[in-house]
Tab-separated table of C-alpha atoms in Angstrom:
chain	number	residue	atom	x	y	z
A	1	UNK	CA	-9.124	-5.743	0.881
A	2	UNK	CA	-11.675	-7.665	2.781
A	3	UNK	CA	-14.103	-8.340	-0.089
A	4	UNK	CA	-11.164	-9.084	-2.872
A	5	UNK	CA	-12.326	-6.037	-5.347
A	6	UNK	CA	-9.666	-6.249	-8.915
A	7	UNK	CA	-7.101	-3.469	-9.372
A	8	UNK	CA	-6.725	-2.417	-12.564
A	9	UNK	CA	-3.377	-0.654	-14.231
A	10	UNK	CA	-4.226	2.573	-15.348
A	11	UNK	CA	-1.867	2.173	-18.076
A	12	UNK	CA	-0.325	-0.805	-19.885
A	13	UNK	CA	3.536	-1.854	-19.266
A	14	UNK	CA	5.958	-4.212	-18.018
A	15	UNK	CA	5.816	-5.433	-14.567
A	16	UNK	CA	9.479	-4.683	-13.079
A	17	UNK	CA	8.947	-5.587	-9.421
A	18	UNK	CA	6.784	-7.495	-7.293
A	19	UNK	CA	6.899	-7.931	-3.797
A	20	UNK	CA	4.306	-10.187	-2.124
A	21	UNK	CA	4.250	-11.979	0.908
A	22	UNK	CA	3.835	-9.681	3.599
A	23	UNK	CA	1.148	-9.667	5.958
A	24	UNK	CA	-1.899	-7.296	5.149
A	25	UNK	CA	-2.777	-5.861	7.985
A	26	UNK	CA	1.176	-4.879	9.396
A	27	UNK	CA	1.690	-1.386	10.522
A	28	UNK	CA	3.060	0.836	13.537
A	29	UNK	CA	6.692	1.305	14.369
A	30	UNK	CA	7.491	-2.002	15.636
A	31	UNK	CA	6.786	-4.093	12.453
A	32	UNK	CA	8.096	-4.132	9.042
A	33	UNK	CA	7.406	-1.088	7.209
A	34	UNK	CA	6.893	-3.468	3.677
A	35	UNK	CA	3.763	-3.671	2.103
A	36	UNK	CA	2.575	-6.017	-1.173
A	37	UNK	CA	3.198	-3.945	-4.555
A	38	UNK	CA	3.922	-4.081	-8.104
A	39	UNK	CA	5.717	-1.569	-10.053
A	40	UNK	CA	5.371	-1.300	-13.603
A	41	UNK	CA	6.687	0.412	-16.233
A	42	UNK	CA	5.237	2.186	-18.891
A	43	UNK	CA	7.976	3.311	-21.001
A	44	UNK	CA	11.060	5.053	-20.491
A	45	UNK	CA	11.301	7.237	-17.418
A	46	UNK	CA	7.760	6.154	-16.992
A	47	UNK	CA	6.685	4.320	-13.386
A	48	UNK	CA	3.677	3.515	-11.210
A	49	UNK	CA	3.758	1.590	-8.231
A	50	UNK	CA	0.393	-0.026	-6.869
A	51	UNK	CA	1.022	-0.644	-3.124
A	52	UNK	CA	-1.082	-1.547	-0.023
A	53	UNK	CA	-2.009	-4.473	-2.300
A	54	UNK	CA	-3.786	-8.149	-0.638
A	55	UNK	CA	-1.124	-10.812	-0.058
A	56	UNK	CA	-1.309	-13.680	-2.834
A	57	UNK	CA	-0.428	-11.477	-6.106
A	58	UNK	CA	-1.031	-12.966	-9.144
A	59	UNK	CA	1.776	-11.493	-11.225
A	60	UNK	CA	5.460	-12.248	-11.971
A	61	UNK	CA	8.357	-9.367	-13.110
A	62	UNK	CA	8.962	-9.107	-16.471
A	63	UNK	CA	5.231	-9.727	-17.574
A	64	UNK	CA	3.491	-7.609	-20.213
A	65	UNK	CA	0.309	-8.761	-19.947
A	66	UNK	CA	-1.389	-7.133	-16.746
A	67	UNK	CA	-4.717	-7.079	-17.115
A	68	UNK	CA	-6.551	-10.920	-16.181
């Protein structure tokens, strides 16, 4: 996280939720138990959710274009 390295989709598809904002380095019991993810899709029935992700994501739901 430190050193900003790219993730990469392992498969193409349609981003369906993004949730940024929360602080990176949040955990225990006493804090929220959110993290920064997307979640895209990859057809029907077909998911993968790419969590424990930097604050500051660079994508928006609904786009089809995921790698930059």
């Amino acid at each position: 996280m430190d050193i900003g390295v790219r993730v990469f989709a392992a498969l193409g598809g349609r981003v369906i939720s993004v949730q940024d904002g929360e602080y990176d380095r949040r955990h225990g019991t006493t804090v929220s138990r959110f993290d920064n993810h997307v979640v895209l899709e990859h057809g029907t029935g077909r998911f993968t959710i790419y969590g424990h992700l930097r604050k500051g994501i660079n994508l928006r739901r609904n786009e089809s274009e995921i790698s930059r």
